[in-house]
């Protein structure tokens, strides 16, 4: 009768439990036949129990506690006088003991993979005295393993690679599975490997887990990756064993087993003849199924009529062959080229030479297309010469250009006026003859670089450019002159024969043999009694004095005409005047003053000093003018409108005053009405000497008397007014204008009218009017002395 997997597992568990119980029964404590005795004094009973190892089956699934074993002592008479105690690992929590019978049970499900054994201690005690009747003894409870853990691949999933075309049996990778069950007991941890997916390409060794190739000539180009499923099963692969799986990804790595091959036997490309040198003509590529270094190849031109015209190189990224131009193409010279090109692998594997040569050949034909080209000059640069004395229309030279195309169209010439802005030259449109159009001057421009344009008659858009350099030949057409503007001086105390100036000359011409100048005095100056000229024969001359005793008062400047002749053919000459100033010199002969007017100025004053003095005088005049203008403005009388009141209060004092009260100098209402009555106020800062209790009324009194008395009253009131400013303040009462009760106080009117008005009353107005009293009064002036 065949058992199912579940029934077989239960059968094994029951069998293991039976074996365990048999072992435990044998391990029970047996009674000793020796007579036990109790301890008395120094004597004790002989030990009467022996311990063995207990076994407990793991993963017990029952509902009742699992019986482990039994403890028993010979001292125990079965009357309940002996008590058994259990201690150590798992005591009371996992293992319990019946203190009367000594039976041990496991109360929890045990897992050998968590803990394989437990160490406990047992003791038998007298129940009444609680003293041990047997020595404490240690024993071990070992957990019996069952096959409850499947194999596991701790390092999975796996990836591996193997070269393509590998022989059968080539090792790929090793996989390893682990089983947590006890490897020393039974077959629970004995694993065997098998392949579930990946056949027939790969196989695995059952015991070692090494994966190997199973088929020859596996081609990466056909399939480059495989997925394998490997199984590990315990119980040596028998029925009822547990299993685990993992995946292995195997990639076939490339080898150079594919030679390069051109897709076509021949190629053809059309190229215009105007394509610049180094331009790319074509790209060709030989197909290679390999990748990486195995697909790297090189190209070369092995034959053909374009070996020197074209070159081929490889593009490292795409492995293409790039054909470029090495020389200019000319349709009129050659219309086509044929190239024989070879492509070969750079890294050849000798194992696969039998697959064929790892190179290939193809033919490339390049057709040159005709392009309408611009005219071409016979020379890249034309050099011409012409004398600067050449007349207008003189022929300088000829340029020539032709159409390089097969049509050979006629060419017309012209000058690019951007290179000849002054239009010095002309060119014949048909013949290319260049002539002068203006007079030339070498000193203005010694070389003319012009551009000549050549255009096809049939297609004016095709323009060729030629370059012409025209050199102007020199003639002697410029007279010599002084090399610079000389500032020559002679001292008043100069001696005869003294050198006062060395001169030289320049000439704009450029003679082939260099310049040679001759110096002399003009005929009218040759017999002067003041100066002479000496030619040094080295293109320089020296001016010397002929007498002494030069005086600025008599003549401060001398003009010496000098005649200069060059060595040209024909020679040219010019007269240049040298200005010589008479100067007052110091003892060393250094000029101090060279103008006769300097005698009227103090010695030592220079032009800069005179300018500074003039600037200071001008500044002073401006300041005086500003002061006069400001004073005039102050003297102008104030004009008051009748509708507007103006008050001026000047307060100056050395100590602190009364703050805002200082601004209350007087009441403007009093000035508007002279008859106003004011109450007497007590001054706050001083004690008044006189108290004014009342004010007299002003009725029909003369105006000047009214105003005088009003001012006097106001002064007295200010002395005792507690609201007035401090005693050291200055109060100014100014009231003029049309309709004033006091009328005008000006004395100008009185003087101009010769009136006999008496101003003696000004002396009564106090110190403030002392100056007016002294000027216009008639009485004694000792009142305020």
mmCIF file of N, CA, C and O in Angstrom, residues 261-337:
data_model
loop_
_atom_site.group_PDB
_atom_site.id
_atom_site.type_symbol
_atom_site.label_atom_id
_atom_site.label_comp_id
_atom_site.label_asym_id
_atom_site.label_seq_id
_atom_site.Cartn_x
_atom_site.Cartn_y
_atom_site.Cartn_z
ATOM 1 N N UNK A 261 32.295 41.949 -43.526
ATOM 2 C CA UNK A 261 31.834 41.745 -44.897
ATOM 3 C C UNK A 261 31.155 43.031 -45.382
ATOM 4 O O UNK A 261 30.313 43.611 -44.690
ATOM 5 N N UNK A 262 31.573 43.509 -46.577
ATOM 6 C CA UNK A 262 30.917 44.663 -47.185
ATOM 7 C C UNK A 262 29.544 44.247 -47.709
ATOM 8 O O UNK A 262 29.412 43.196 -48.360
ATOM 9 N N UNK A 263 28.507 45.042 -47.436
ATOM 10 C CA UNK A 263 27.179 44.675 -47.958
ATOM 11 C C UNK A 263 27.125 44.677 -49.482
ATOM 12 O O UNK A 263 26.310 43.962 -50.071
ATOM 13 N N UNK A 264 28.002 45.476 -50.130
ATOM 14 C CA UNK A 264 27.981 45.571 -51.597
ATOM 15 C C UNK A 264 29.400 45.380 -52.118
ATOM 16 O O UNK A 264 30.381 45.673 -51.440
ATOM 17 N N UNK A 265 29.452 44.912 -53.339
ATOM 18 C CA UNK A 265 30.746 44.677 -53.962
ATOM 19 C C UNK A 265 31.335 45.947 -54.556
ATOM 20 O O UNK A 265 32.546 46.020 -54.797
ATOM 21 N N UNK A 266 30.494 46.956 -54.800
ATOM 22 C CA UNK A 266 30.992 48.198 -55.389
ATOM 23 C C UNK A 266 30.091 49.356 -54.945
ATOM 24 O O UNK A 266 28.899 49.163 -54.668
ATOM 25 N N UNK A 267 30.718 50.563 -54.905
ATOM 26 C CA UNK A 267 30.010 51.783 -54.541
ATOM 27 C C UNK A 267 30.366 52.863 -55.556
ATOM 28 O O UNK A 267 31.442 52.835 -56.168
ATOM 29 N N UNK A 268 29.471 53.832 -55.709
ATOM 30 C CA UNK A 268 29.737 54.938 -56.626
ATOM 31 C C UNK A 268 29.248 56.226 -55.974
ATOM 32 O O UNK A 268 28.135 56.290 -55.435
ATOM 33 N N UNK A 269 30.097 57.291 -56.038
ATOM 34 C CA UNK A 269 29.759 58.575 -55.454
ATOM 35 C C UNK A 269 30.099 59.675 -56.442
ATOM 36 O O UNK A 269 31.113 59.591 -57.156
ATOM 37 N N UNK A 270 29.265 60.712 -56.510
ATOM 38 C CA UNK A 270 29.493 61.881 -57.349
ATOM 39 C C UNK A 270 30.001 63.028 -56.476
ATOM 40 O O UNK A 270 29.405 63.347 -55.428
ATOM 41 N N UNK A 271 31.080 63.658 -56.923
ATOM 42 C CA UNK A 271 31.726 64.708 -56.143
ATOM 43 C C UNK A 271 31.952 65.913 -57.033
ATOM 44 O O UNK A 271 32.511 65.763 -58.125
ATOM 45 N N UNK A 272 31.537 67.131 -56.611
ATOM 46 C CA UNK A 272 31.827 68.319 -57.427
ATOM 47 C C UNK A 272 33.314 68.652 -57.356
ATOM 48 O O UNK A 272 33.972 68.454 -56.342
ATOM 49 N N UNK A 273 33.832 69.160 -58.455
ATOM 50 C CA UNK A 273 35.259 69.460 -58.495
ATOM 51 C C UNK A 273 35.652 70.606 -57.579
ATOM 52 O O UNK A 273 36.811 70.764 -57.231
ATOM 53 N N UNK A 274 34.675 71.416 -57.138
ATOM 54 C CA UNK A 274 34.972 72.552 -56.264
ATOM 55 C C UNK A 274 35.052 72.158 -54.793
ATOM 56 O O UNK A 274 35.255 73.028 -53.940
ATOM 57 N N UNK A 275 34.906 70.880 -54.481
ATOM 58 C CA UNK A 275 34.943 70.462 -53.082
ATOM 59 C C UNK A 275 36.331 70.749 -52.496
ATOM 60 O O UNK A 275 37.337 70.366 -53.089
ATOM 61 N N UNK A 276 36.396 71.417 -51.348
ATOM 62 C CA UNK A 276 37.714 71.769 -50.783
ATOM 63 C C UNK A 276 38.493 70.531 -50.351
ATOM 64 O O UNK A 276 37.941 69.447 -50.108
ATOM 65 N N UNK A 277 39.797 70.731 -50.235
ATOM 66 C CA UNK A 277 40.679 69.670 -49.755
ATOM 67 C C UNK A 277 40.323 69.330 -48.305
ATOM 68 O O UNK A 277 39.912 70.189 -47.520
ATOM 69 N N UNK A 278 40.485 68.047 -47.935
ATOM 70 C CA UNK A 278 40.144 67.446 -46.623
ATOM 71 C C UNK A 278 38.639 67.258 -46.440
ATOM 72 O O UNK A 278 38.215 66.810 -45.367
ATOM 73 N N UNK A 279 37.845 67.576 -47.449
ATOM 74 C CA UNK A 279 36.406 67.335 -47.334
ATOM 75 C C UNK A 279 36.113 65.844 -47.441
ATOM 76 O O UNK A 279 36.839 65.073 -48.088
ATOM 77 N N UNK A 280 35.006 65.423 -46.793
ATOM 78 C CA UNK A 280 34.596 64.021 -46.805
ATOM 79 C C UNK A 280 33.859 63.726 -48.102
ATOM 80 O O UNK A 280 32.903 64.422 -48.470
ATOM 81 N N UNK A 281 34.328 62.701 -48.791
ATOM 82 C CA UNK A 281 33.701 62.293 -50.049
ATOM 83 C C UNK A 281 32.626 61.242 -49.804
ATOM 84 O O UNK A 281 31.509 61.325 -50.336
ATOM 85 N N UNK A 282 32.932 60.231 -48.976
ATOM 86 C CA UNK A 282 31.983 59.134 -48.756
ATOM 87 C C UNK A 282 32.319 58.433 -47.437
ATOM 88 O O UNK A 282 33.430 58.555 -46.908
ATOM 89 N N UNK A 283 31.327 57.682 -46.943
ATOM 90 C CA UNK A 283 31.491 56.823 -45.774
ATOM 91 C C UNK A 283 31.028 55.419 -46.153
ATOM 92 O O UNK A 283 29.894 55.237 -46.605
ATOM 93 N N UNK A 284 31.895 54.434 -45.945
ATOM 94 C CA UNK A 284 31.526 53.045 -46.202
ATOM 95 C C UNK A 284 31.787 52.239 -44.937
ATOM 96 O O UNK A 284 32.629 52.620 -44.102
ATOM 97 N N UNK A 285 31.050 51.125 -44.789
ATOM 98 C CA UNK A 285 31.207 50.308 -43.586
ATOM 99 C C UNK A 285 31.044 48.838 -43.931
ATOM 100 O O UNK A 285 30.082 48.438 -44.615
ATOM 101 N N UNK A 286 31.971 48.034 -43.417
ATOM 102 C CA UNK A 286 31.862 46.580 -43.529
ATOM 103 C C UNK A 286 31.096 46.062 -42.326
ATOM 104 O O UNK A 286 31.383 46.446 -41.191
ATOM 105 N N UNK A 287 30.109 45.190 -42.571
ATOM 106 C CA UNK A 287 29.278 44.661 -41.495
ATOM 107 C C UNK A 287 30.043 43.603 -40.717
ATOM 108 O O UNK A 287 30.722 42.743 -41.287
ATOM 109 N N UNK A 288 29.942 43.688 -39.378
ATOM 110 C CA UNK A 288 30.572 42.709 -38.487
ATOM 111 C C UNK A 288 29.605 42.471 -37.341
ATOM 112 O O UNK A 288 29.242 43.406 -36.608
ATOM 113 N N UNK A 289 29.157 41.219 -37.181
ATOM 114 C CA UNK A 289 28.178 40.901 -36.152
ATOM 115 C C UNK A 289 28.762 40.936 -34.756
ATOM 116 O O UNK A 289 28.016 40.920 -33.775
ATOM 117 N N UNK A 290 30.077 40.956 -34.631
ATOM 118 C CA UNK A 290 30.694 41.004 -33.317
ATOM 119 C C UNK A 290 30.558 42.415 -32.733
ATOM 120 O O UNK A 290 30.151 43.367 -33.416
ATOM 121 N N UNK A 291 30.925 42.533 -31.451
ATOM 122 C CA UNK A 291 30.829 43.828 -30.768
ATOM 123 C C UNK A 291 32.146 44.109 -30.055
ATOM 124 O O UNK A 291 32.977 43.219 -29.848
ATOM 125 N N UNK A 292 32.302 45.377 -29.657
ATOM 126 C CA UNK A 292 33.474 45.758 -28.886
ATOM 127 C C UNK A 292 34.754 45.627 -29.692
ATOM 128 O O UNK A 292 34.778 45.847 -30.911
ATOM 129 N N UNK A 293 35.827 45.267 -29.034
ATOM 130 C CA UNK A 293 37.113 45.139 -29.748
ATOM 131 C C UNK A 293 37.077 44.118 -30.873
ATOM 132 O O UNK A 293 37.837 44.230 -31.831
ATOM 133 N N UNK A 294 36.186 43.114 -30.781
ATOM 134 C CA UNK A 294 36.115 42.095 -31.829
ATOM 135 C C UNK A 294 35.548 42.657 -33.128
ATOM 136 O O UNK A 294 35.684 42.021 -34.185
ATOM 137 N N UNK A 295 34.881 43.841 -33.046
ATOM 138 C CA UNK A 295 34.319 44.446 -34.252
ATOM 139 C C UNK A 295 35.197 45.571 -34.784
ATOM 140 O O UNK A 295 34.865 46.172 -35.810
ATOM 141 N N UNK A 296 36.303 45.898 -34.097
ATOM 142 C CA UNK A 296 37.188 46.958 -34.563
ATOM 143 C C UNK A 296 37.898 46.515 -35.841
ATOM 144 O O UNK A 296 38.362 45.368 -35.932
ATOM 145 N N UNK A 297 37.976 47.452 -36.777
ATOM 146 C CA UNK A 297 38.587 47.116 -38.054
ATOM 147 C C UNK A 297 39.344 48.312 -38.596
ATOM 148 O O UNK A 297 39.218 49.430 -38.091
ATOM 149 N N UNK A 298 40.153 48.086 -39.590
ATOM 150 C CA UNK A 298 40.911 49.128 -40.266
ATOM 151 C C UNK A 298 40.654 49.031 -41.756
ATOM 152 O O UNK A 298 40.398 47.942 -42.301
ATOM 153 N N UNK A 299 40.708 50.227 -42.400
ATOM 154 C CA UNK A 299 40.476 50.301 -43.840
ATOM 155 C C UNK A 299 41.738 50.824 -44.519
ATOM 156 O O UNK A 299 42.483 51.643 -43.950
ATOM 157 N N UNK A 300 41.955 50.407 -45.742
ATOM 158 C CA UNK A 300 43.072 50.929 -46.524
ATOM 159 C C UNK A 300 42.767 50.768 -48.003
ATOM 160 O O UNK A 300 42.034 49.849 -48.426
ATOM 161 N N UNK A 301 43.334 51.722 -48.775
ATOM 162 C CA UNK A 301 43.193 51.686 -50.229
ATOM 163 C C UNK A 301 44.336 50.826 -50.767
ATOM 164 O O UNK A 301 45.516 51.193 -50.646
ATOM 165 N N UNK A 302 44.009 49.703 -51.331
ATOM 166 C CA UNK A 302 45.043 48.762 -51.777
ATOM 167 C C UNK A 302 45.353 48.899 -53.265
ATOM 168 O O UNK A 302 46.408 48.467 -53.725
ATOM 169 N N UNK A 303 44.451 49.554 -54.003
ATOM 170 C CA UNK A 303 44.681 49.641 -55.451
ATOM 171 C C UNK A 303 43.774 50.737 -56.008
ATOM 172 O O UNK A 303 42.848 51.213 -55.335
ATOM 173 N N UNK A 304 44.051 51.145 -57.263
ATOM 174 C CA UNK A 304 43.227 52.146 -57.916
ATOM 175 C C UNK A 304 44.056 53.316 -58.384
ATOM 176 O O UNK A 304 45.248 53.453 -58.085
ATOM 177 N N UNK A 305 43.411 54.213 -59.145
ATOM 178 C CA UNK A 305 44.100 55.364 -59.709
ATOM 179 C C UNK A 305 43.941 56.613 -58.849
ATOM 180 O O UNK A 305 44.284 57.708 -59.290
ATOM 181 N N UNK A 306 43.407 56.474 -57.639
ATOM 182 C CA UNK A 306 43.234 57.642 -56.766
ATOM 183 C C UNK A 306 44.034 57.541 -55.491
ATOM 184 O O UNK A 306 43.641 58.117 -54.464
ATOM 185 N N UNK A 307 45.156 56.816 -55.527
ATOM 186 C CA UNK A 307 45.936 56.607 -54.303
ATOM 187 C C UNK A 307 46.453 57.916 -53.735
ATOM 188 O O UNK A 307 46.455 58.116 -52.521
ATOM 189 N N UNK A 308 46.899 58.813 -54.570
ATOM 190 C CA UNK A 308 47.440 60.067 -54.072
ATOM 191 C C UNK A 308 46.417 61.165 -53.929
ATOM 192 O O UNK A 308 46.715 62.223 -53.364
ATOM 193 N N UNK A 309 45.212 60.950 -54.433
ATOM 194 C CA UNK A 309 44.177 61.991 -54.410
ATOM 195 C C UNK A 309 43.243 61.815 -53.220
ATOM 196 O O UNK A 309 42.737 62.796 -52.660
ATOM 197 N N UNK A 310 43.030 60.552 -52.802
ATOM 198 C CA UNK A 310 42.084 60.279 -51.723
ATOM 199 C C UNK A 310 42.777 59.524 -50.593
ATOM 200 O O UNK A 310 43.809 58.869 -50.801
ATOM 201 N N UNK A 311 42.186 59.619 -49.420
ATOM 202 C CA UNK A 311 42.691 58.917 -48.239
ATOM 203 C C UNK A 311 41.497 58.371 -47.484
ATOM 204 O O UNK A 311 40.413 58.980 -47.477
ATOM 205 N N UNK A 312 41.689 57.192 -46.831
ATOM 206 C CA UNK A 312 40.615 56.598 -46.049
ATOM 207 C C UNK A 312 41.090 56.394 -44.621
ATOM 208 O O UNK A 312 42.236 56.007 -44.380
ATOM 209 N N UNK A 313 40.231 56.715 -43.677
ATOM 210 C CA UNK A 313 40.507 56.541 -42.247
ATOM 211 C C UNK A 313 39.287 55.919 -41.596
ATOM 212 O O UNK A 313 38.223 55.809 -42.220
ATOM 213 N N UNK A 314 39.423 55.513 -40.325
ATOM 214 C CA UNK A 314 38.338 54.824 -39.633
ATOM 215 C C UNK A 314 37.767 55.731 -38.548
ATOM 216 O O UNK A 314 38.494 56.456 -37.868
ATOM 217 N N UNK A 315 36.463 55.710 -38.434
ATOM 218 C CA UNK A 315 35.763 56.398 -37.342
ATOM 219 C C UNK A 315 35.705 55.435 -36.153
ATOM 220 O O UNK A 315 35.070 54.382 -36.217
ATOM 221 N N UNK A 316 36.374 55.776 -35.054
ATOM 222 C CA UNK A 316 36.468 54.876 -33.909
ATOM 223 C C UNK A 316 35.116 54.583 -33.282
ATOM 224 O O UNK A 316 34.934 53.528 -32.663
ATOM 225 N N UNK A 317 34.162 55.481 -33.414
ATOM 226 C CA UNK A 317 32.858 55.273 -32.796
ATOM 227 C C UNK A 317 31.972 54.353 -33.623
ATOM 228 O O UNK A 317 31.342 53.441 -33.091
ATOM 229 N N UNK A 318 31.922 54.597 -34.923
ATOM 230 C CA UNK A 318 30.996 53.833 -35.780
ATOM 231 C C UNK A 318 31.690 52.755 -36.589
ATOM 232 O O UNK A 318 31.008 51.958 -37.245
ATOM 233 N N UNK A 319 33.042 52.711 -36.576
ATOM 234 C CA UNK A 319 33.818 51.757 -37.359
ATOM 235 C C UNK A 319 33.540 51.898 -38.855
ATOM 236 O O UNK A 319 33.581 50.917 -39.607
ATOM 237 N N UNK A 320 33.281 53.138 -39.284
ATOM 238 C CA UNK A 320 33.087 53.412 -40.697
ATOM 239 C C UNK A 320 34.415 53.835 -41.322
ATOM 240 O O UNK A 320 35.282 54.423 -40.667
ATOM 241 N N UNK A 321 34.534 53.580 -42.613
ATOM 242 C CA UNK A 321 35.675 54.057 -43.374
ATOM 243 C C UNK A 321 35.330 55.399 -44.007
ATOM 244 O O UNK A 321 34.358 55.499 -44.763
ATOM 245 N N UNK A 322 36.133 56.469 -43.693
ATOM 246 C CA UNK A 322 35.855 57.824 -44.160
ATOM 247 C C UNK A 322 36.837 58.157 -45.274
ATOM 248 O O UNK A 322 38.050 58.187 -45.058
ATOM 249 N N UNK A 323 36.324 58.424 -46.466
ATOM 250 C CA UNK A 323 37.147 58.770 -47.621
ATOM 251 C C UNK A 323 37.175 60.286 -47.736
ATOM 252 O O UNK A 323 36.115 60.933 -47.812
ATOM 253 N N UNK A 324 38.378 60.893 -47.754
ATOM 254 C CA UNK A 324 38.536 62.342 -47.849
ATOM 255 C C UNK A 324 39.438 62.690 -49.033
ATOM 256 O O UNK A 324 40.192 61.844 -49.539
ATOM 257 N N UNK A 325 39.356 63.967 -49.465
ATOM 258 C CA UNK A 325 40.147 64.459 -50.595
ATOM 259 C C UNK A 325 41.499 64.929 -50.089
ATOM 260 O O UNK A 325 41.589 65.629 -49.078
ATOM 261 N N UNK A 326 42.539 64.559 -50.788
ATOM 262 C CA UNK A 326 43.884 64.992 -50.456
ATOM 263 C C UNK A 326 44.395 66.075 -51.398
ATOM 264 O O UNK A 326 45.253 66.867 -51.015
ATOM 265 N N UNK A 327 43.896 66.131 -52.606
ATOM 266 C CA UNK A 327 44.296 67.127 -53.585
ATOM 267 C C UNK A 327 43.045 67.709 -54.239
ATOM 268 O O UNK A 327 41.975 67.100 -54.215
ATOM 269 N N UNK A 328 43.218 68.887 -54.835
ATOM 270 C CA UNK A 328 42.097 69.520 -55.506
ATOM 271 C C UNK A 328 41.677 68.704 -56.733
ATOM 272 O O UNK A 328 42.522 68.159 -57.450
ATOM 273 N N UNK A 329 40.370 68.646 -56.936
ATOM 274 C CA UNK A 329 39.824 67.921 -58.091
ATOM 275 C C UNK A 329 39.672 68.870 -59.260
ATOM 276 O O UNK A 329 39.359 70.054 -59.079
ATOM 277 N N UNK A 330 39.880 68.352 -60.442
ATOM 278 C CA UNK A 330 39.745 69.154 -61.659
ATOM 279 C C UNK A 330 39.031 68.312 -62.705
ATOM 280 O O UNK A 330 39.575 67.321 -63.214
ATOM 281 N N UNK A 331 37.809 68.706 -62.983
ATOM 282 C CA UNK A 331 37.012 67.952 -63.949
ATOM 283 C C UNK A 331 37.671 67.944 -65.324
ATOM 284 O O UNK A 331 37.625 66.941 -66.048
ATOM 285 N N UNK A 332 38.293 69.064 -65.679
ATOM 286 C CA UNK A 332 38.920 69.160 -66.996
ATOM 287 C C UNK A 332 40.139 68.241 -67.093
ATOM 288 O O UNK A 332 40.511 67.816 -68.199
ATOM 289 N N UNK A 333 40.750 67.917 -65.964
ATOM 290 C CA UNK A 333 41.925 67.045 -65.981
ATOM 291 C C UNK A 333 41.539 65.577 -65.860
ATOM 292 O O UNK A 333 42.091 64.711 -66.558
ATOM 293 N N UNK A 334 40.608 65.225 -64.967
ATOM 294 C CA UNK A 334 40.208 63.828 -64.769
ATOM 295 C C UNK A 334 38.783 63.813 -64.255
ATOM 296 O O UNK A 334 38.435 64.531 -63.312
ATOM 297 N N UNK A 335 37.966 62.962 -64.866
ATOM 298 C CA UNK A 335 36.537 62.967 -64.560
ATOM 299 C C UNK A 335 36.116 61.880 -63.583
ATOM 300 O O UNK A 335 35.001 61.933 -63.060
ATOM 301 N N UNK A 336 36.965 60.867 -63.313
ATOM 302 C CA UNK A 336 36.566 59.793 -62.395
ATOM 303 C C UNK A 336 37.805 59.126 -61.823
ATOM 304 O O UNK A 336 38.894 59.172 -62.419
ATOM 305 N N UNK A 337 37.586 58.471 -60.635
ATOM 306 C CA UNK A 337 38.644 57.730 -59.959
ATOM 307 C C UNK A 337 38.062 56.407 -59.482
ATOM 308 O O UNK A 337 36.876 56.336 -59.108
#
